[in-house]
Coordinates of C-alpha atoms in Angstrom, one line a residue:
X1 CA 19.5 -5.6 -3.8
X2 CA 21.9 -2.7 -4.0
X3 CA 20.2 0.5 -5.1
X4 CA 21.4 4.0 -5.4
X5 CA 20.7 7.4 -4.0
X6 CA 22.2 10.5 -5.6
X7 CA 22.4 13.8 -3.7
X8 CA 21.4 15.8 -6.8
X9 CA 18.7 13.7 -8.3
X10 CA 17.0 14.2 -11.6
X11 CA 13.9 12.6 -13.0
X12 CA 15.6 12.2 -16.3
X13 CA 17.8 9.4 -15.1
X14 CA 17.6 5.9 -16.6
X15 CA 18.5 7.1 -20.0
X16 CA 15.8 9.9 -19.9
X17 CA 12.9 7.5 -19.4
X18 CA 10.5 9.0 -16.8
X19 CA 9.1 5.6 -15.9
X20 CA 12.6 4.6 -14.6
X21 CA 13.0 7.8 -12.5
X22 CA 11.8 6.4 -9.2
X23 CA 13.6 4.8 -6.3
X24 CA 17.1 5.2 -7.8
X25 CA 16.8 8.9 -8.2
X26 CA 16.3 10.1 -4.7
X27 CA 18.2 12.1 -2.0
X28 CA 19.4 11.4 1.5
X29 CA 22.5 10.5 3.3
X30 CA 22.6 6.9 4.6
X31 CA 22.1 6.3 8.3
X32 CA 22.1 2.5 8.1
X33 CA 18.4 2.4 8.8
X34 CA 15.9 -0.3 7.8
X35 CA 12.8 0.9 5.9
X36 CA 9.5 -0.8 5.4
X37 CA 7.3 0.0 2.4
X38 CA 3.7 -1.2 2.3
X39 CA 1.7 -0.6 -0.8
X40 CA -2.0 -0.6 -1.5
X41 CA -4.6 -3.2 -2.5
X42 CA -7.5 -2.6 -0.1
X43 CA -8.4 -5.8 1.7
X44 CA -5.3 -7.4 0.3
X45 CA -3.3 -5.5 2.9
X46 CA -4.1 -8.4 5.2
X47 CA -1.4 -10.3 3.4
X48 CA 1.2 -7.8 4.6
X49 CA 0.0 -8.5 8.2
X50 CA 0.8 -12.2 7.6
X51 CA 4.3 -11.4 6.5
X52 CA 4.8 -9.2 9.6
X53 CA 3.4 -12.0 11.8
X54 CA 6.1 -14.4 10.6
X55 CA 8.9 -11.8 11.2
X56 CA 7.5 -11.0 14.7
X57 CA 7.7 -14.7 15.5
X58 CA 11.4 -14.9 14.6
X59 CA 12.4 -11.4 15.5
X60 CA 10.1 -10.2 18.3
X61 CA 12.2 -7.1 19.0
X62 CA 12.7 -6.1 15.4
X63 CA 13.0 -2.3 15.0
X64 CA 12.0 -0.6 11.8
X65 CA 12.8 3.1 12.2
X66 CA 11.4 4.2 8.8
X67 CA 7.8 3.3 8.0
X68 CA 6.1 4.3 4.8
X69 CA 2.7 3.3 3.4
X70 CA 0.1 4.1 0.8
X71 CA -3.6 3.3 0.5
X72 CA -4.5 0.3 2.7
X73 CA -0.8 -0.1 3.5
X74 CA -1.1 3.3 5.3
X75 CA -3.3 1.7 7.9
X76 CA -0.6 -0.9 8.7
X77 CA 2.1 1.7 8.6
X78 CA 0.3 4.0 11.0
X79 CA -0.5 1.2 13.4
X80 CA 3.1 0.0 13.6
X81 CA 4.4 3.6 13.9
X82 CA 2.1 4.4 16.8
X83 CA 2.0 1.2 18.8
X84 CA 3.6 1.6 22.3
X85 CA 4.8 -2.0 22.7
X86 CA 7.4 -4.3 21.1
X87 CA 7.3 -5.3 17.5
X88 CA 5.7 -8.7 18.3
X89 CA 3.1 -7.1 20.5
X90 CA 2.1 -4.6 17.8
X91 CA 1.9 -7.3 15.1
X92 CA -0.1 -9.6 17.3
X93 CA -2.7 -6.9 17.8
X94 CA -2.6 -6.0 14.1
X95 CA -3.3 -9.7 13.3
X96 CA -6.3 -9.7 15.7
X97 CA -7.7 -6.5 14.2
X98 CA -7.5 -7.8 10.6
X99 CA -8.7 -11.3 11.4
X100 CA -12.0 -10.0 12.8
X101 CA -12.5 -7.1 10.4
X102 CA -15.9 -7.0 8.6
X103 CA -17.4 -5.0 5.7
X104 CA -19.7 -3.3 8.3
X105 CA -16.6 -1.9 10.0
X106 CA -15.4 -0.3 6.8
X107 CA -18.6 1.0 5.1
X108 CA -22.3 1.3 5.8
X109 CA -23.5 -1.8 4.0
X110 CA -27.1 -2.0 4.9
X111 CA -29.8 -1.9 2.2
X112 CA -31.1 1.6 3.1
X113 CA -27.6 3.2 2.9
X114 CA -26.9 1.6 -0.5
X115 CA -30.3 2.5 -1.9
X116 CA -29.9 6.1 -0.8
X117 CA -26.4 6.4 -2.2
X118 CA -27.4 4.8 -5.6
X119 CA -30.4 7.1 -5.8
X120 CA -28.3 10.2 -5.2
X121 CA -25.8 9.0 -7.9
X122 CA -28.7 8.3 -10.3
X123 CA -30.2 11.8 -9.8
X124 CA -26.8 13.4 -10.3
X125 CA -26.2 11.5 -13.6
X126 CA -29.6 12.2 -15.1
X127 CA -29.8 15.8 -14.0
X128 CA -26.8 17.0 -16.0
X129 CA -25.1 18.2 -12.9
X130 CA -27.9 20.5 -11.7
X131 CA -27.2 22.4 -8.6
X132 CA -30.5 21.2 -7.2
X133 CA -29.4 17.5 -7.1
X134 CA -27.9 16.1 -3.8
X135 CA -24.2 16.1 -3.4
X136 CA -22.4 12.7 -3.9
X137 CA -18.9 11.9 -2.8
X138 CA -18.5 8.2 -3.2
X139 CA -20.4 5.0 -3.8
X140 CA -20.2 4.1 -0.1
X141 CA -20.2 5.8 3.3
X142 CA -16.9 5.2 5.1
X143 CA -17.9 6.6 8.5
X144 CA -17.5 3.1 10.1
X145 CA -13.9 3.0 8.9
X146 CA -13.1 6.3 10.6
X147 CA -14.5 5.0 13.9
X148 CA -12.5 1.8 13.5
X149 CA -9.3 3.7 12.9
X150 CA -9.8 6.1 15.7
X151 CA -10.1 3.2 18.1
X152 CA -7.4 1.0 16.6
X153 CA -4.8 3.9 16.3
X154 CA -5.7 5.2 19.8
X155 CA -6.3 8.6 18.3
X156 CA -7.1 11.7 20.3
X157 CA -9.2 14.3 18.4
X158 CA -8.0 12.6 15.2
X159 CA -4.3 12.9 16.1
X160 CA -2.3 9.6 16.2
X161 CA -0.4 10.6 19.3
X162 CA 1.5 7.3 19.5
X163 CA 3.7 8.3 16.5
X164 CA 5.0 11.4 18.3
X165 CA 5.6 9.4 21.5
X166 CA 7.7 6.8 19.6
X167 CA 9.7 9.5 17.9
X168 CA 10.5 11.1 21.2
X169 CA 11.5 7.7 22.6
X170 CA 13.9 7.1 19.7
X171 CA 12.1 4.0 18.5
X172 CA 11.0 5.6 15.3
X173 CA 12.9 7.9 12.9
X174 CA 10.1 8.8 10.5
X175 CA 6.7 7.7 9.3
X176 CA 5.3 8.8 6.0
X177 CA 1.8 8.4 4.4
X178 CA 1.1 9.3 0.8
X179 CA -2.2 10.8 -0.5
X180 CA -3.3 12.3 -3.8
X181 CA -4.3 15.9 -3.8
X182 CA -7.4 15.9 -6.1
X183 CA -7.3 19.7 -6.4
X184 CA -3.8 19.8 -7.9
X185 CA -3.3 16.3 -9.1
X186 CA 0.0 15.9 -7.1
X187 CA 1.1 13.0 -5.0
X188 CA 1.8 14.3 -1.4
X189 CA 3.8 12.4 1.1
X190 CA 3.0 13.5 4.6
X191 CA 6.0 13.0 6.8
X192 CA 6.2 13.0 10.6
X193 CA 9.7 12.7 12.0
X194 CA 12.5 14.5 13.9
X195 CA 13.4 17.2 11.4
X196 CA 12.8 15.0 8.4
X197 CA 14.1 16.0 5.0
X198 CA 11.6 17.4 2.4
X199 CA 11.7 16.8 -1.3
X200 CA 9.9 18.0 -4.5
X201 CA 9.7 16.2 -7.8
X202 CA 7.4 16.6 -10.9
X203 CA 3.9 15.7 -9.7
X204 CA 5.0 14.6 -6.3
X205 CA 6.4 16.2 -3.1
X206 CA 6.6 15.9 0.6
X207 CA 5.4 18.1 3.4
X208 CA 5.9 17.9 7.2
X209 CA 2.8 16.8 9.2
X210 CA 1.5 15.5 12.4
X211 CA -0.2 12.4 11.1
X212 CA -3.9 12.1 11.8
X213 CA -6.8 9.7 11.0
X214 CA -7.7 12.0 8.1
X215 CA -4.4 11.3 6.5
X216 CA -5.0 7.5 6.7
X217 CA -8.6 7.8 5.6
X218 CA -7.5 9.9 2.6
X219 CA -4.6 7.6 1.6
X220 CA -7.0 4.6 1.7
X221 CA -9.9 6.3 -0.2
X222 CA -10.3 4.2 -3.3
X223 CA -11.3 6.5 -6.1
X224 CA -15.1 6.7 -6.7
X225 CA -15.8 3.9 -4.2
X226 CA -14.7 5.8 -1.1
X227 CA -15.2 9.6 -0.7
X228 CA -12.3 11.9 -0.7
X229 CA -11.1 13.4 2.6
X230 CA -10.3 17.0 3.5
X231 CA -6.7 17.4 4.5
X232 CA -5.7 21.0 5.1
X233 CA -7.2 23.2 2.4
X234 CA -7.8 20.5 -0.2
X235 CA -9.5 17.1 -0.8
X236 CA -7.3 14.1 -0.9
X237 CA -7.8 10.5 -2.1
X238 CA -5.9 7.2 -2.5
X239 CA -2.2 7.8 -2.4
X240 CA -1.4 5.3 -5.1
X241 CA -3.1 7.3 -7.9
X242 CA -0.1 9.5 -8.7
X243 CA 2.8 7.9 -6.8
X244 CA 5.1 6.9 -9.6
X245 CA 8.0 6.0 -7.2
X246 CA 6.7 4.0 -4.3
X247 CA 10.2 3.4 -2.9
X248 CA 11.2 7.1 -2.9
X249 CA 9.8 8.1 0.5
X250 CA 11.8 5.5 2.3
X251 CA 14.9 6.5 0.4
X252 CA 14.5 10.2 1.1
X253 CA 14.1 9.4 4.8
X254 CA 17.4 7.6 4.9
X255 CA 16.8 3.9 4.5
X256 CA 19.7 1.9 3.1
X257 CA 17.8 -1.4 3.4
X258 CA 14.2 -1.6 2.3
X259 CA 11.6 -4.4 2.7
X260 CA 8.8 -3.8 0.3
X261 CA 5.6 -5.9 0.6
X262 CA 3.6 -6.0 -2.6
X263 CA 0.0 -7.5 -2.7
X264 CA 0.4 -8.2 -6.4
X265 CA 0.8 -11.8 -7.5
X266 CA 3.7 -12.3 -9.9
X267 CA 2.1 -14.3 -12.7
X268 CA 4.0 -16.6 -15.0
X269 CA 4.1 -15.7 -18.7
X270 CA 1.5 -18.5 -19.4
X271 CA -0.8 -17.1 -16.7
X272 CA -0.3 -13.5 -18.0
X273 CA -1.2 -14.6 -21.5
X274 CA -4.4 -16.4 -20.4
X275 CA -7.6 -14.2 -20.7
X276 CA -9.5 -13.7 -17.5
X277 CA -12.8 -13.4 -19.3
X278 CA -14.2 -15.4 -22.3
X279 CA -16.0 -12.6 -24.0
X280 CA -16.3 -8.8 -23.7
X281 CA -14.8 -7.7 -20.4
X282 CA -17.3 -6.7 -17.8
X283 CA -16.8 -3.4 -15.8
X284 CA -15.3 -5.4 -12.9
X285 CA -12.5 -6.7 -15.2
X286 CA -11.7 -3.2 -16.6
X287 CA -11.8 -1.8 -13.1
X288 CA -9.5 -4.5 -11.8
X289 CA -6.9 -3.8 -14.6
X290 CA -7.1 -0.1 -13.8
X291 CA -6.7 -0.6 -10.1
X292 CA -3.7 -2.8 -10.6
X293 CA -2.1 -0.3 -12.9
X294 CA -2.7 2.6 -10.4
X295 CA -2.0 0.9 -7.1
X296 CA 0.3 -2.1 -7.6
X297 CA 2.3 -2.0 -10.8
X298 CA 4.5 1.0 -10.0
X299 CA 6.3 -0.8 -7.3
X300 CA 7.4 -3.4 -9.8
X301 CA 8.6 -0.7 -12.2
X302 CA 10.4 1.2 -9.4
X303 CA 12.2 -2.0 -8.2
X304 CA 13.3 -2.8 -11.7
X305 CA 14.5 0.7 -12.2
X306 CA 16.6 0.4 -9.1
X307 CA 18.1 -2.8 -10.3
X308 CA 19.0 -1.4 -13.7
X309 CA 20.5 1.8 -12.5
X310 CA 22.4 0.0 -9.8
X311 CA 24.0 -2.1 -12.5
X312 CA 25.0 1.1 -14.2
X313 CA 26.4 2.7 -11.1
X314 CA 28.3 -0.4 -10.0
X315 CA 30.0 -0.4 -13.4
X316 CA 31.5 3.0 -12.6
X317 CA 34.8 3.3 -10.6
X318 CA 34.2 4.5 -7.0
X319 CA 35.7 7.9 -7.8
X320 CA 33.1 8.6 -10.4
X321 CA 30.0 7.7 -8.3
X322 CA 29.8 11.0 -6.5
X323 CA 27.2 10.9 -3.7
X324 CA 25.5 7.8 -5.0
X325 CA 25.0 5.2 -2.3
X326 CA 24.0 1.6 -2.0
X327 CA 20.4 0.7 -1.0
X328 CA 19.5 -2.9 -0.7
X329 CA 15.9 -3.9 -1.6
X330 CA 13.9 -7.1 -0.9
X331 CA 10.5 -7.2 -2.6
X332 CA 8.0 -9.8 -1.2
X333 CA 4.8 -10.8 -3.0
X334 CA 2.0 -13.4 -2.7
X335 CA 2.6 -16.9 -4.1
X336 CA -1.0 -17.1 -5.1
X337 CA -3.4 -14.8 -7.0
X338 CA -5.3 -13.0 -4.2
X339 CA -8.0 -12.0 -6.8
X340 CA -8.8 -15.6 -7.7
X341 CA -8.8 -16.5 -4.0
X342 CA -11.4 -13.7 -3.5
X343 CA -13.9 -15.5 -5.7
X344 CA -14.3 -18.3 -3.2
X345 CA -15.4 -15.9 -0.5
X346 CA -17.6 -13.5 -2.5
X347 CA -20.8 -15.1 -1.2
X348 CA -19.9 -13.9 2.3
X349 CA -20.3 -10.2 1.4
X350 CA -23.4 -8.4 2.8
X351 CA -26.2 -8.9 0.3
X352 CA -26.6 -5.3 -0.8
X353 CA -22.9 -4.9 -1.4
X354 CA -22.7 -8.3 -3.1
X355 CA -25.6 -7.2 -5.4
X356 CA -23.5 -4.1 -6.4
X357 CA -20.3 -6.1 -7.1
X358 CA -22.1 -8.7 -9.1
X359 CA -23.7 -6.0 -11.1
X360 CA -20.2 -4.9 -12.1
X361 CA -19.5 -8.4 -13.3
X362 CA -17.2 -9.8 -10.6
X363 CA -18.6 -13.3 -11.4
X364 CA -17.8 -13.0 -15.0
X365 CA -14.0 -12.9 -14.6
X366 CA -11.7 -15.6 -13.3
X367 CA -9.5 -13.0 -11.5
X368 CA -11.8 -10.3 -10.0
X369 CA -9.1 -7.9 -8.8
X370 CA -11.6 -5.2 -7.9
X371 CA -13.5 -7.6 -5.7
X372 CA -10.3 -8.7 -3.8
X373 CA -9.7 -5.0 -2.8
X374 CA -13.1 -4.6 -1.1
X375 CA -13.7 -8.0 0.3
X376 CA -13.4 -7.2 4.0
X377 CA -14.7 -10.5 5.4
X378 CA -12.9 -12.5 8.1
X379 CA -12.5 -15.8 6.3
X380 CA -10.9 -14.1 3.3
X381 CA -8.7 -11.9 5.4
X382 CA -7.6 -14.8 7.6
X383 CA -6.7 -16.8 4.5
X384 CA -4.5 -14.0 3.3
X385 CA -2.8 -13.6 6.6
X386 CA -2.1 -17.3 6.6
X387 CA -0.7 -17.1 3.1
X388 CA 1.5 -14.2 4.1
X389 CA 2.9 -16.3 7.0
X390 CA 3.5 -19.3 4.7
X391 CA 5.2 -17.2 2.1
X392 CA 7.4 -15.5 4.6
X393 CA 8.4 -18.8 6.2
X394 CA 9.2 -20.2 2.8
X395 CA 11.6 -17.3 2.2
X396 CA 12.8 -17.0 5.8
X397 CA 16.4 -17.8 5.1
X398 CA 16.5 -15.2 2.4
X399 CA 14.8 -12.6 4.6
X400 CA 17.1 -13.4 7.5
X401 CA 20.2 -13.0 5.2
X402 CA 18.8 -9.7 3.9
X403 CA 18.2 -8.3 7.4
X404 CA 21.7 -9.6 8.4
X405 CA 23.2 -7.4 5.7
X406 CA 24.0 -10.0 3.0
X407 CA 23.9 -8.9 -0.7
X408 CA 21.5 -11.3 -2.4
X409 CA 21.4 -12.3 -6.1
X410 CA 19.1 -10.2 -8.2
X411 CA 16.5 -12.9 -9.1
X412 CA 16.1 -13.9 -5.5
X413 CA 15.7 -10.4 -4.3
X414 CA 13.1 -9.1 -6.7
X415 CA 11.7 -11.9 -8.8
X416 CA 12.7 -10.0 -11.9
X417 CA 14.9 -11.5 -14.6
X418 CA 17.5 -9.3 -16.3
X419 CA 16.3 -7.8 -19.6

């Protein structure tokens, strides 16, 4: 859909409502580039790979010069940005990696590791924070994920060298990964590009960087579950925690067409009004609501903001629009609830990890969102990839029209109705 991009943005746009000050309030001159925005959702990011697989089948040499990602979407972003081959070759390898991914490749899931971690957490809680208690940084050890990423991203001493090579070859304009600086509470977008523009907004800013495995590990570090990662002089965690405008990095970097892949199922009003638990909500239900609010909901708000402000700008005569420009947006999302789907595959988790998730109450809710984010098991991941392919095929004509430059109706583009 057409969006806008002012050269002198203010977070007080949208009638002074901060929640609206997102994608529509960003700076950059248009260069006609296509941008891809991939959000978080943990294991749900396999759905994004399914969508990409469909596009690779129909557009094997598709070029996406602006790639931005957050949380688990940062993994897919870094892989595409660094792969040396064509789009279809990169996506085929990405599908293979996700299809065979297991919990053991993400965390240490054996009984001894879990017992040791829980013991350290227990001692910390009952000691009143005594300096004599062992240090704890997360519920799980993510050393396997680091090894997996170093191999998958062809890293050298942690550096993702393929990104620089694609920038030099002109195949890539910029890649951006967002993390949350736990020390300052700011959302930091780390940008690698050819003299990319920088920006600063309340609670969020960018900084130039040579992207490394540490950036990806930090962006994907689910709060409390995964330990924070040291980036520079501070400790960083999941990039979705404070990113109130998920579309903004792509806009700042010059995209005038944006494909945004959400892993959040768009529920009907009847589904939204139906309780997921019959009684008092278990911790897993509360955690799922919190994770959705942090990692997934802001994309919906940002897209809706763009639609509203776009209507306002288009009502102005051209001579009064100043430096505002049109940015088209296509938001894609699952046709099925990925959390409900996760319930079918929960028994496949390693026993110690399954014991932990059941202790949180994942079997007491019909839609265990928290479970769907950590269920890194091949059958579940493969099912999501297939669903992503099916959903993309179903909307193929719309996607092709969008990539071809057509201006699509609002409801088709975003799934939102006018309010």
